[in-house]
Amino acid sequence: MRAARLIKMVLLLQSRPSMTAAELARELEVSERTVTRDAQALSEAGVPVYADRGRAGGYRLVGGYRTRLTGLARNEAEALFLSGVPGALREMGLEDAASAARLKVSAALLPSLRDASRAAAQRFHLDAPSWFTEPKTPELLPVVADAVWDDRRVLARYRRGDSAVERELDPYGLVLKAGIWYLCARVTGRDSYRVYRIDRFTAVDLVDGDRFTREKDFDLPAFWEEQAEQFARSILHTEVVVRLSPDGARRLPYTVDPVTAREALEAAGRPRSHDGWVTVTLPVESEEVAHGQLTGLGPEVEVLAPEVLRVRFARDAARLAALYGS
C-alpha cells in the first residue's frame, strides 16, 4: 500500500512543477505529516525530492528527474477509455484505476501539455442519467463489471415478475442507459444474447476458474442499438389516429417515442388542410399510455380514434372548461 502511494507521489511531482504538502495530502488521501515522512523516504531511496520552505513553498523534483514507472497496467488502460464517464467509473469500482492511468499519462507528457486533462475536464462533461431522477447504483454492479472485464462466467439469480430465475451467463458487456445499468450476456451453451437489468439481480457468483471464450465479432454498440429498437417497437401494441397542429407536429417527438413519431409524421405526408393540421396514425403502447402522453400536447392535438380515447379527451376538455370558464 505504501509503495503504491510513494509511486503516486513521484508521478504527481513529475506532472507538476511543485505541490504543497496540503495538495499532496489531498491527492494521496493522507495527512501532511505522512507526506513529510514519504518525501523523506523517497529522498533516502535516491529520488531527488526537494522541499522549498516558506509560504509559497512545497515539494518538487530536482534536475528534471523523470521516473520510468509510467507503464499502464491493463485495468488502468481499459479504465482510461472510460474516463469521460466519471459516474460510471465510480459505480463499477474503477475510479482508482482511472485516476492512476490519467496520472501516468500526465507524467509522460511534455511539460507544455500537462494541463491537457484539466483543460478538457473544464470544457467537456458527460452526465448520463436523465433529468429529475436519482439513479441508485446496483449493489452487484462491481461484481458484474469484474466478470465482464475478465471474461468470467457467472451464476446469476434475478427477479422475473413474481418468480426468481437462475442462469449461468457469459457476461459480454455493460450498458448505462438513462441512469440504468444493463448486462448484455449469453446464456451458457446457447447462441443467442439477452439483456438483463442489473438492479434485478439478487445474487451473482463467479463460476470458479471458468472463463468463457468471447466471440470476436460481437459488437456491443450494434447489439444494443438493435435490442433497443426491438424493445421500443415490441411495446407498441395498438394505434391511435390524431390530428396535429403545426406546433403539435413539432412537439410530438418530444412527447412519444421520437423514432415512432418521425415515422408516423413522414407516413402522413404534408398537411392537406389550409390550417396546416395533419392527420397521423400513431403506434402506442396502450390507450392509457397514449392518454398520458398526448395530454401534454394540450389543444395542439385532436384524437379521432379509437372512440373510447376521444371520449376520454372530451371529458378532460369539459372538466378544464369548467375549471377555467369563470
CSV table of N, CA and C in Angstrom, one decimal, residues 82-245:
chain,number,residue,atom,x,y,z
A,82,LEU,N,-12.7,5.0,-20.4
A,82,LEU,CA,-14.0,5.4,-19.8
A,82,LEU,C,-13.9,6.6,-18.9
A,83,SER,N,-12.8,7.3,-19.0
A,83,SER,CA,-12.6,8.4,-18.0
A,83,SER,C,-13.5,9.6,-18.3
A,84,GLY,N,-14.2,9.6,-19.4
A,84,GLY,CA,-15.2,10.7,-19.7
A,84,GLY,C,-16.5,10.4,-19.0
A,85,VAL,N,-16.7,9.3,-18.4
A,85,VAL,CA,-17.9,8.9,-17.7
A,85,VAL,C,-17.6,8.7,-16.2
A,86,PRO,N,-17.3,9.7,-15.4
A,86,PRO,CA,-16.8,9.5,-14.1
A,86,PRO,C,-17.8,8.8,-13.2
A,87,GLY,N,-19.1,9.0,-13.4
A,87,GLY,CA,-20.0,8.4,-12.5
A,87,GLY,C,-20.0,6.9,-12.8
A,88,ALA,N,-19.9,6.5,-14.0
A,88,ALA,CA,-19.9,5.1,-14.4
A,88,ALA,C,-18.7,4.4,-13.8
A,89,LEU,N,-17.5,5.1,-13.9
A,89,LEU,CA,-16.3,4.5,-13.4
A,89,LEU,C,-16.4,4.3,-11.9
A,90,ARG,N,-17.0,5.2,-11.2
A,90,ARG,CA,-17.1,5.1,-9.7
A,90,ARG,C,-18.1,4.0,-9.4
A,91,GLU,N,-19.2,3.8,-10.1
A,91,GLU,CA,-20.1,2.8,-9.8
A,91,GLU,C,-19.6,1.4,-10.1
A,92,MET,N,-18.7,1.3,-11.1
A,92,MET,CA,-18.1,0.0,-11.4
A,92,MET,C,-16.8,-0.3,-10.6
A,93,GLY,N,-16.4,0.6,-9.7
A,93,GLY,CA,-15.3,0.4,-8.9
A,93,GLY,C,-14.0,0.6,-9.6
A,94,LEU,N,-14.0,1.4,-10.6
A,94,LEU,CA,-12.7,1.6,-11.4
A,94,LEU,C,-12.2,3.0,-11.3
A,95,GLU,N,-12.7,3.8,-10.3
A,95,GLU,CA,-12.2,5.1,-10.2
A,95,GLU,C,-10.7,5.2,-9.9
A,96,ASP,N,-10.2,4.4,-9.0
A,96,ASP,CA,-8.8,4.4,-8.6
A,96,ASP,C,-7.9,4.1,-9.8
A,97,ALA,N,-8.3,3.0,-10.6
A,97,ALA,CA,-7.6,2.6,-11.8
A,97,ALA,C,-7.5,3.7,-12.8
A,98,ALA,N,-8.6,4.4,-13.0
A,98,ALA,CA,-8.7,5.5,-14.0
A,98,ALA,C,-7.8,6.7,-13.5
A,99,SER,N,-7.9,7.0,-12.2
A,99,SER,CA,-7.1,8.0,-11.7
A,99,SER,C,-5.6,7.8,-11.8
A,100,ALA,N,-5.2,6.5,-11.6
A,100,ALA,CA,-3.7,6.2,-11.7
A,100,ALA,C,-3.3,6.2,-13.2
A,101,ALA,N,-4.2,5.8,-14.1
A,101,ALA,CA,-3.9,5.9,-15.5
A,101,ALA,C,-3.8,7.3,-16.0
A,102,ARG,N,-4.7,8.2,-15.6
A,102,ARG,CA,-4.6,9.6,-16.0
A,102,ARG,C,-3.3,10.2,-15.5
A,103,LEU,N,-2.9,9.9,-14.3
A,103,LEU,CA,-1.7,10.4,-13.7
A,103,LEU,C,-0.5,9.9,-14.4
A,104,LYS,N,-0.4,8.7,-14.8
A,104,LYS,CA,0.7,8.2,-15.6
A,104,LYS,C,0.8,8.8,-17.0
A,105,VAL,N,-0.3,9.0,-17.6
A,105,VAL,CA,-0.3,9.7,-18.9
A,105,VAL,C,0.2,11.1,-18.7
A,106,SER,N,-0.3,11.8,-17.7
A,106,SER,CA,0.1,13.2,-17.5
A,106,SER,C,1.6,13.2,-17.2
A,107,ALA,N,2.1,12.3,-16.4
A,107,ALA,CA,3.5,12.3,-16.1
A,107,ALA,C,4.4,12.0,-17.4
A,108,ALA,N,3.9,11.3,-18.3
A,108,ALA,CA,4.6,11.0,-19.5
A,108,ALA,C,4.6,12.1,-20.6
A,109,LEU,N,3.7,13.1,-20.4
A,109,LEU,CA,3.6,14.2,-21.4
A,109,LEU,C,4.7,15.2,-21.2
A,110,LEU,N,4.9,16.0,-22.2
A,110,LEU,CA,5.8,17.1,-22.2
A,110,LEU,C,5.2,18.1,-21.2
A,111,PRO,N,6.0,18.9,-20.5
A,111,PRO,CA,5.5,19.9,-19.6
A,111,PRO,C,4.5,20.8,-20.1
A,112,SER,N,4.6,21.2,-21.4
A,112,SER,CA,3.7,22.1,-22.0
A,112,SER,C,2.3,21.5,-22.2
A,113,LEU,N,2.2,20.2,-22.1
A,113,LEU,CA,0.9,19.5,-22.4
A,113,LEU,C,0.3,18.9,-21.1
A,114,ARG,N,0.9,19.2,-20.0
A,114,ARG,CA,0.4,18.5,-18.8
A,114,ARG,C,-0.9,19.0,-18.2
A,115,ASP,N,-1.3,20.2,-18.7
A,115,ASP,CA,-2.6,20.7,-18.3
A,115,ASP,C,-3.7,20.3,-19.2
A,116,ALA,N,-3.4,19.4,-20.2
A,116,ALA,CA,-4.4,19.0,-21.2
A,116,ALA,C,-5.6,18.3,-20.5
A,117,SER,N,-5.4,17.4,-19.6
A,117,SER,CA,-6.5,16.7,-19.0
A,117,SER,C,-7.4,17.7,-18.2
A,118,ARG,N,-6.8,18.7,-17.5
A,118,ARG,CA,-7.6,19.6,-16.8
A,118,ARG,C,-8.3,20.5,-17.7
A,119,ALA,N,-7.7,20.9,-18.8
A,119,ALA,CA,-8.4,21.8,-19.8
A,119,ALA,C,-9.6,21.1,-20.4
A,120,ALA,N,-9.4,19.8,-20.7
A,120,ALA,CA,-10.6,19.0,-21.3
A,120,ALA,C,-11.7,18.9,-20.3
A,121,ALA,N,-11.3,18.6,-19.0
A,121,ALA,CA,-12.4,18.5,-18.0
A,121,ALA,C,-13.1,19.8,-17.7
A,122,GLN,N,-12.5,20.9,-17.9
A,122,GLN,CA,-13.1,22.2,-17.8
A,122,GLN,C,-14.1,22.5,-18.9
A,123,ARG,N,-14.0,21.8,-20.0
A,123,ARG,CA,-14.8,22.1,-21.2
A,123,ARG,C,-15.8,21.0,-21.6
A,124,PHE,N,-15.6,19.8,-21.2
A,124,PHE,CA,-16.5,18.7,-21.6
A,124,PHE,C,-16.8,17.8,-20.4
A,125,HIS,N,-18.1,17.5,-20.2
A,125,HIS,CA,-18.5,16.6,-19.1
A,125,HIS,C,-19.8,15.8,-19.6
A,126,LEU,N,-19.8,14.5,-19.3
A,126,LEU,CA,-20.9,13.7,-19.7
A,126,LEU,C,-21.7,13.3,-18.5
A,127,ASP,N,-23.0,13.7,-18.5
A,127,ASP,CA,-23.9,13.4,-17.4
A,127,ASP,C,-24.9,12.4,-17.9
A,128,ALA,N,-24.8,11.1,-17.7
A,128,ALA,CA,-25.5,10.1,-18.3
A,128,ALA,C,-27.0,10.0,-17.9
A,129,PRO,N,-27.3,10.1,-16.6
A,129,PRO,CA,-28.7,9.9,-16.1
A,129,PRO,C,-29.6,11.0,-16.7
A,130,SER,N,-30.9,10.6,-16.8
A,130,SER,CA,-31.9,11.6,-17.3
A,130,SER,C,-32.2,12.6,-16.2
A,131,TRP,N,-33.0,13.6,-16.6
A,131,TRP,CA,-33.3,14.7,-15.6
A,131,TRP,C,-34.4,14.1,-14.6
A,132,PHE,N,-34.3,14.8,-13.5
A,132,PHE,CA,-35.3,14.6,-12.4
A,132,PHE,C,-35.4,13.1,-11.9
A,133,THR,N,-34.3,12.4,-12.0
A,133,THR,CA,-34.2,11.1,-11.4
A,133,THR,C,-32.9,11.0,-10.5
A,134,GLU,N,-33.0,10.1,-9.6
A,134,GLU,CA,-31.8,9.9,-8.7
A,134,GLU,C,-31.5,8.4,-8.8
A,135,PRO,N,-30.8,8.0,-9.8
A,135,PRO,CA,-30.5,6.6,-10.0
A,135,PRO,C,-29.6,6.0,-8.9
A,136,LYS,N,-30.0,4.8,-8.5
A,136,LYS,CA,-29.2,4.1,-7.5
A,136,LYS,C,-28.3,3.1,-8.1
A,137,THR,N,-27.1,3.0,-7.6
A,137,THR,CA,-26.1,2.1,-8.1
A,137,THR,C,-26.5,0.7,-7.7
A,138,PRO,N,-26.7,-0.3,-8.6
A,138,PRO,CA,-27.0,-1.6,-8.2
A,138,PRO,C,-25.8,-2.2,-7.3
A,139,GLU,N,-26.2,-2.8,-6.2
A,139,GLU,CA,-25.2,-3.3,-5.3
A,139,GLU,C,-24.3,-4.3,-5.9
A,140,LEU,N,-24.7,-5.1,-6.9
A,140,LEU,CA,-23.9,-6.1,-7.5
A,140,LEU,C,-23.2,-5.7,-8.8
A,141,LEU,N,-23.3,-4.4,-9.1
A,141,LEU,CA,-22.6,-3.9,-10.3
A,141,LEU,C,-21.1,-4.1,-10.3
A,142,PRO,N,-20.4,-3.8,-9.2
A,142,PRO,CA,-18.9,-4.1,-9.3
A,142,PRO,C,-18.5,-5.5,-9.6
A,143,VAL,N,-19.3,-6.5,-9.0
A,143,VAL,CA,-19.0,-7.9,-9.2
A,143,VAL,C,-19.3,-8.2,-10.7
A,144,VAL,N,-20.4,-7.7,-11.3
A,144,VAL,CA,-20.7,-8.0,-12.7
A,144,VAL,C,-19.6,-7.3,-13.6
A,145,ALA,N,-19.2,-6.1,-13.2
A,145,ALA,CA,-18.2,-5.4,-14.0
A,145,ALA,C,-16.9,-6.2,-14.0
A,146,ASP,N,-16.5,-6.7,-12.9
A,146,ASP,CA,-15.2,-7.5,-12.8
A,146,ASP,C,-15.4,-8.8,-13.7
A,147,ALA,N,-16.5,-9.4,-13.7
A,147,ALA,CA,-16.7,-10.6,-14.6
A,147,ALA,C,-16.7,-10.2,-16.0
A,148,VAL,N,-17.2,-9.0,-16.4
A,148,VAL,CA,-17.2,-8.6,-17.8
A,148,VAL,C,-15.7,-8.3,-18.2
A,149,TRP,N,-15.0,-7.6,-17.4
A,149,TRP,CA,-13.6,-7.3,-17.7
A,149,TRP,C,-12.7,-8.6,-17.9
A,150,ASP,N,-13.0,-9.6,-17.1
A,150,ASP,CA,-12.1,-10.8,-17.0
A,150,ASP,C,-12.7,-11.9,-17.8
A,151,ASP,N,-13.8,-11.7,-18.5
A,151,ASP,CA,-14.5,-12.8,-19.3
A,151,ASP,C,-14.8,-14.0,-18.3
A,152,ARG,N,-15.3,-13.7,-17.1
A,152,ARG,CA,-15.6,-14.8,-16.2
A,152,ARG,C,-17.0,-15.2,-16.2
A,153,ARG,N,-17.3,-16.5,-16.3
A,153,ARG,CA,-18.6,-17.0,-16.3
A,153,ARG,C,-19.2,-16.8,-14.9
A,154,VAL,N,-20.5,-16.4,-14.9
A,154,VAL,CA,-21.2,-16.2,-13.6
A,154,VAL,C,-22.5,-17.0,-13.5
A,155,LEU,N,-22.9,-17.3,-12.2
A,155,LEU,CA,-24.1,-17.9,-11.9
A,155,LEU,C,-25.0,-16.8,-11.3
A,156,ALA,N,-26.0,-16.3,-12.0
A,156,ALA,CA,-26.8,-15.2,-11.6
A,156,ALA,C,-28.2,-15.6,-11.3
A,157,ARG,N,-28.7,-15.0,-10.2
A,157,ARG,CA,-30.1,-15.1,-9.8
A,157,ARG,C,-30.8,-13.8,-9.9
A,158,TYR,N,-32.0,-13.7,-10.5
A,158,TYR,CA,-32.6,-12.5,-10.8
A,158,TYR,C,-34.1,-12.6,-10.7
A,159,ARG,N,-34.8,-11.5,-10.5
A,159,ARG,CA,-36.2,-11.4,-10.4
A,159,ARG,C,-36.9,-11.3,-11.8
A,160,ARG,N,-37.8,-12.2,-12.0
A,160,ARG,CA,-38.6,-12.1,-13.3
A,160,ARG,C,-40.1,-12.1,-12.9
A,161,GLY,N,-40.7,-11.0,-12.8
A,161,GLY,CA,-42.1,-10.9,-12.4
A,161,GLY,C,-42.1,-11.2,-10.9
A,162,ASP,N,-42.9,-12.2,-10.5
A,162,ASP,CA,-43.1,-12.6,-9.1
A,162,ASP,C,-42.2,-13.8,-8.8
A,163,SER,N,-41.4,-14.3,-9.8
A,163,SER,CA,-40.6,-15.5,-9.6
A,163,SER,C,-39.1,-15.2,-9.6
A,164,ALA,N,-38.3,-16.1,-9.2
A,164,ALA,CA,-36.9,-16.0,-9.2
A,164,ALA,C,-36.3,-17.0,-10.2
A,165,VAL,N,-35.3,-16.6,-11.0
A,165,VAL,CA,-34.7,-17.4,-12.0
A,165,VAL,C,-33.2,-17.4,-11.8
A,166,GLU,N,-32.6,-18.6,-12.1
A,166,GLU,CA,-31.2,-18.8,-12.0
A,166,GLU,C,-30.6,-19.2,-13.4
A,167,ARG,N,-29.6,-18.5,-13.8
A,167,ARG,CA,-29.0,-18.7,-15.1
A,167,ARG,C,-27.5,-18.7,-15.0
A,168,GLU,N,-26.8,-19.5,-15.7
A,168,GLU,CA,-25.3,-19.4,-15.9
A,168,GLU,C,-25.1,-18.6,-17.1
A,169,LEU,N,-24.4,-17.5,-17.0
A,169,LEU,CA,-24.2,-16.5,-18.0
A,169,LEU,C,-22.8,-16.2,-18.4
A,170,ASP,N,-22.6,-15.9,-19.7
A,170,ASP,CA,-21.3,-15.4,-20.2
A,170,ASP,C,-21.5,-13.9,-20.3
A,171,PRO,N,-21.0,-13.1,-19.4
A,171,PRO,CA,-21.3,-11.6,-19.4
A,171,PRO,C,-20.4,-10.9,-20.5
A,172,TYR,N,-21.1,-10.4,-21.5
A,172,TYR,CA,-20.3,-9.8,-22.6
A,172,TYR,C,-20.1,-8.3,-22.5
A,173,GLY,N,-21.1,-7.6,-22.0
A,173,GLY,CA,-20.9,-6.1,-21.9
A,173,GLY,C,-21.9,-5.4,-21.0
A,174,LEU,N,-21.5,-4.2,-20.6
A,174,LEU,CA,-22.4,-3.4,-19.7
A,174,LEU,C,-22.8,-2.2,-20.5
A,175,VAL,N,-24.1,-1.8,-20.3
A,175,VAL,CA,-24.6,-0.6,-21.0
A,175,VAL,C,-25.3,0.3,-19.9
A,176,LEU,N,-25.0,1.6,-19.9
A,176,LEU,CA,-25.6,2.5,-19.0
A,176,LEU,C,-26.6,3.3,-19.8
A,177,LYS,N,-27.9,3.2,-19.6
A,177,LYS,CA,-28.9,3.9,-20.4
A,177,LYS,C,-29.8,4.6,-19.4
A,178,ALA,N,-29.8,6.0,-19.6
A,178,ALA,CA,-30.6,6.9,-18.8
A,178,ALA,C,-30.5,6.6,-17.3
A,179,GLY,N,-29.3,6.3,-16.8
A,179,GLY,CA,-29.1,6.0,-15.4
A,179,GLY,C,-29.4,4.6,-14.9
A,180,ILE,N,-29.7,3.7,-15.9
A,180,ILE,CA,-30.0,2.3,-15.5
A,180,ILE,C,-28.9,1.4,-16.2
A,181,TRP,N,-28.4,0.5,-15.4
A,181,TRP,CA,-27.3,-0.4,-15.9
A,181,TRP,C,-28.0,-1.7,-16.4
A,182,TYR,N,-27.5,-2.1,-17.6
A,182,TYR,CA,-27.9,-3.4,-18.2
A,182,TYR,C,-26.7,-4.2,-18.5
A,183,LEU,N,-26.9,-5.5,-18.4
A,183,LEU,CA,-25.9,-6.5,-18.8
A,183,LEU,C,-26.3,-7.2,-20.1
A,184,CYS,N,-25.5,-7.2,-21.1
A,184,CYS,CA,-25.7,-8.0,-22.3
A,184,CYS,C,-24.9,-9.3,-22.1
A,185,ALA,N,-25.6,-10.4,-22.1
A,185,ALA,CA,-25.0,-11.7,-21.8
A,185,ALA,C,-25.5,-12.8,-22.7
A,186,ARG,N,-24.8,-13.9,-22.7
A,186,ARG,CA,-25.3,-15.1,-23.4
A,186,ARG,C,-25.4,-16.2,-22.4
A,187,VAL,N,-26.6,-16.8,-22.4
A,187,VAL,CA,-26.8,-18.0,-21.5
A,187,VAL,C,-25.8,-19.1,-22.0
A,188,THR,N,-25.1,-19.6,-21.0
A,188,THR,CA,-24.0,-20.5,-21.3
A,188,THR,C,-24.6,-21.7,-22.1
A,189,GLY,N,-23.9,-22.0,-23.2
A,189,GLY,CA,-24.3,-23.1,-24.0
A,189,GLY,C,-25.3,-22.8,-25.1
A,190,ARG,N,-25.8,-21.5,-25.1
A,190,ARG,CA,-26.7,-21.1,-26.2
A,190,ARG,C,-26.0,-20.1,-27.1
A,191,ASP,N,-26.7,-19.9,-28.2
A,191,ASP,CA,-26.1,-18.9,-29.2
A,191,ASP,C,-26.6,-17.5,-29.1
A,192,SER,N,-27.8,-17.4,-28.5
A,192,SER,CA,-28.4,-16.0,-28.5
A,192,SER,C,-28.0,-15.2,-27.3
A,193,TYR,N,-28.1,-13.9,-27.5
A,193,TYR,CA,-27.7,-13.0,-26.4
A,193,TYR,C,-29.0,-12.3,-25.9
A,194,ARG,N,-28.9,-12.0,-24.6
A,194,ARG,CA,-30.1,-11.4,-23.9
A,194,ARG,C,-29.6,-10.2,-23.1
A,195,VAL,N,-30.6,-9.3,-22.7
A,195,VAL,CA,-30.3,-8.2,-21.9
A,195,VAL,C,-31.0,-8.3,-20.6
A,196,TYR,N,-30.2,-8.0,-19.5
A,196,TYR,CA,-30.7,-8.1,-18.1
A,196,TYR,C,-30.5,-6.8,-17.4
A,197,ARG,N,-31.5,-6.3,-16.7
A,197,ARG,CA,-31.3,-5.2,-15.8
A,197,ARG,C,-30.6,-5.6,-14.5
A,198,ILE,N,-29.5,-5.0,-14.2
A,198,ILE,CA,-28.6,-5.4,-13.1
A,198,ILE,C,-29.3,-5.2,-11.8
A,199,ASP,N,-30.2,-4.2,-11.7
A,199,ASP,CA,-30.8,-3.9,-10.4
A,199,ASP,C,-31.9,-5.0,-10.1
A,200,ARG,N,-32.1,-5.9,-11.0
A,200,ARG,CA,-33.0,-7.1,-10.7
A,200,ARG,C,-32.2,-8.3,-10.3
A,201,PHE,N,-30.9,-8.3,-10.4
A,201,PHE,CA,-30.1,-9.4,-9.9
A,201,PHE,C,-30.2,-9.4,-8.3
A,202,THR,N,-30.4,-10.6,-7.8
A,202,THR,CA,-30.4,-10.8,-6.4
A,202,THR,C,-29.1,-11.5,-5.9
A,203,ALA,N,-28.4,-12.1,-6.8
A,203,ALA,CA,-27.1,-12.7,-6.4
A,203,ALA,C,-26.3,-13.0,-7.7
A,204,VAL,N,-25.0,-12.8,-7.6
A,204,VAL,CA,-24.1,-13.1,-8.8
A,204,VAL,C,-22.8,-13.7,-8.2
A,205,ASP,N,-22.5,-14.9,-8.6
A,205,ASP,CA,-21.4,-15.7,-8.1
A,205,ASP,C,-20.5,-16.0,-9.3
A,206,LEU,N,-19.2,-15.8,-9.2
A,206,LEU,CA,-18.3,-16.3,-10.2
A,206,LEU,C,-18.2,-17.8,-10.2
A,207,VAL,N,-18.2,-18.4,-11.4
A,207,VAL,CA,-18.0,-19.8,-11.5
A,207,VAL,C,-16.5,-20.1,-11.4
A,208,ASP,N,-16.1,-20.8,-10.4
A,208,ASP,CA,-14.7,-21.0,-10.1
A,208,ASP,C,-13.9,-21.4,-11.3
A,209,GLY,N,-12.9,-20.6,-11.6
A,209,GLY,CA,-11.9,-21.0,-12.6
A,209,GLY,C,-12.5,-21.1,-14.0
A,210,ASP,N,-13.7,-20.6,-14.2
A,210,ASP,CA,-14.3,-20.9,-15.5
A,210,ASP,C,-14.4,-19.6,-16.3
A,211,ARG,N,-13.7,-19.5,-17.4
A,211,ARG,CA,-13.7,-18.3,-18.3
A,211,ARG,C,-14.3,-18.8,-19.6
A,212,PHE,N,-15.1,-17.8,-20.2
A,212,PHE,CA,-15.7,-18.2,-21.5
A,212,PHE,C,-14.9,-17.6,-22.6
A,213,THR,N,-15.0,-18.1,-23.8
A,213,THR,CA,-14.3,-17.6,-25.0
A,213,THR,C,-15.2,-16.6,-25.7
A,214,ARG,N,-14.8,-15.4,-25.7
A,214,ARG,CA,-15.6,-14.3,-26.2
A,214,ARG,C,-15.6,-14.4,-27.8
A,215,GLU,N,-16.8,-14.2,-28.3
A,215,GLU,CA,-17.0,-14.2,-29.8
A,215,GLU,C,-16.3,-12.9,-30.3
A,216,LYS,N,-15.3,-13.0,-31.2
A,216,LYS,CA,-14.5,-11.9,-31.6
A,216,LYS,C,-15.3,-10.9,-32.4
A,217,ASP,N,-16.4,-11.3,-33.0
A,217,ASP,CA,-17.2,-10.4,-33.9
A,217,ASP,C,-18.3,-9.8,-33.1
A,218,PHE,N,-18.4,-10.0,-31.8
A,218,PHE,CA,-19.5,-9.4,-31.1
A,218,PHE,C,-19.3,-7.9,-31.0
A,219,ASP,N,-20.3,-7.2,-31.4
A,219,ASP,CA,-20.3,-5.7,-31.5
A,219,ASP,C,-21.3,-5.2,-30.5
A,220,LEU,N,-20.8,-4.7,-29.3
A,220,LEU,CA,-21.7,-4.3,-28.2
A,220,LEU,C,-22.6,-3.1,-28.7
A,221,PRO,N,-22.0,-2.0,-29.2
A,221,PRO,CA,-22.9,-0.9,-29.6
A,221,PRO,C,-24.0,-1.3,-30.6
A,222,ALA,N,-23.6,-2.1,-31.6
A,222,ALA,CA,-24.5,-2.5,-32.6
A,222,ALA,C,-25.6,-3.4,-32.0
A,223,PHE,N,-25.2,-4.3,-31.2
A,223,PHE,CA,-26.2,-5.2,-30.5
A,223,PHE,C,-27.2,-4.4,-29.7
A,224,TRP,N,-26.6,-3.4,-28.9
A,224,TRP,CA,-27.5,-2.6,-28.1
A,224,TRP,C,-28.5,-1.8,-28.9
A,225,GLU,N,-28.0,-1.2,-30.0
A,225,GLU,CA,-28.9,-0.4,-30.8
A,225,GLU,C,-30.0,-1.3,-31.4
A,226,GLU,N,-29.7,-2.5,-31.8
A,226,GLU,CA,-30.7,-3.4,-32.4
A,226,GLU,C,-31.7,-3.8,-31.3
A,227,GLN,N,-31.2,-4.1,-30.1
A,227,GLN,CA,-32.1,-4.5,-29.0
A,227,GLN,C,-33.0,-3.4,-28.5
A,228,ALA,N,-32.4,-2.2,-28.5
A,228,ALA,CA,-33.2,-1.0,-28.1
A,228,ALA,C,-34.3,-0.7,-29.0
A,229,GLU,N,-34.0,-0.9,-30.3
A,229,GLU,CA,-35.1,-0.6,-31.3
A,229,GLU,C,-36.2,-1.7,-31.3
A,230,GLN,N,-35.8,-2.9,-31.1
A,230,GLN,CA,-36.7,-4.0,-31.0
A,230,GLN,C,-37.6,-3.8,-29.8
A,231,PHE,N,-37.0,-3.4,-28.6
A,231,PHE,CA,-37.8,-3.2,-27.4
A,231,PHE,C,-38.8,-2.1,-27.6
A,232,ALA,N,-38.3,-1.0,-28.2
A,232,ALA,CA,-39.2,0.2,-28.4
A,232,ALA,C,-40.4,-0.2,-29.3
A,233,ARG,N,-40.2,-1.1,-30.3
A,233,ARG,CA,-41.3,-1.5,-31.2
A,233,ARG,C,-42.2,-2.6,-30.5
A,234,SER,N,-41.6,-3.4,-29.7
A,234,SER,CA,-42.3,-4.5,-29.2
A,234,SER,C,-43.4,-4.1,-28.2
A,235,ILE,N,-43.3,-2.9,-27.6
A,235,ILE,CA,-44.3,-2.5,-26.6
A,235,ILE,C,-45.4,-1.6,-27.3
A,236,LEU,N,-45.3,-1.4,-28.6
A,236,LEU,CA,-46.3,-0.6,-29.3
A,236,LEU,C,-47.4,-1.6,-29.8
A,237,HIS,N,-48.4,-1.8,-29.0
A,237,HIS,CA,-49.4,-2.9,-29.3
A,237,HIS,C,-50.7,-2.3,-29.9
A,238,THR,N,-50.9,-1.0,-30.0
A,238,THR,CA,-52.1,-0.5,-30.5
A,238,THR,C,-51.8,0.8,-31.3
A,239,GLU,N,-52.9,1.4,-31.9
A,239,GLU,CA,-52.7,2.6,-32.7
A,239,GLU,C,-53.8,3.6,-32.3
A,240,VAL,N,-53.4,4.8,-32.5
A,240,VAL,CA,-54.4,5.9,-32.3
A,240,VAL,C,-54.3,6.8,-33.5
A,241,VAL,N,-55.4,7.4,-33.9
A,241,VAL,CA,-55.4,8.4,-35.0
A,241,VAL,C,-55.7,9.8,-34.4
A,242,VAL,N,-54.8,10.7,-34.8
A,242,VAL,CA,-54.9,12.1,-34.2
A,242,VAL,C,-54.7,13.1,-35.3
A,243,ARG,N,-55.2,14.3,-35.0
A,243,ARG,CA,-54.9,15.5,-35.8
A,243,ARG,C,-54.0,16.3,-35.0
A,244,LEU,N,-53.0,16.8,-35.7
A,244,LEU,CA,-52.0,17.7,-35.0
A,244,LEU,C,-51.9,19.0,-35.7
A,245,SER,N,-51.8,20.1,-34.9
A,245,SER,CA,-51.5,21.4,-35.4
A,245,SER,C,-50.0,21.4,-35.8
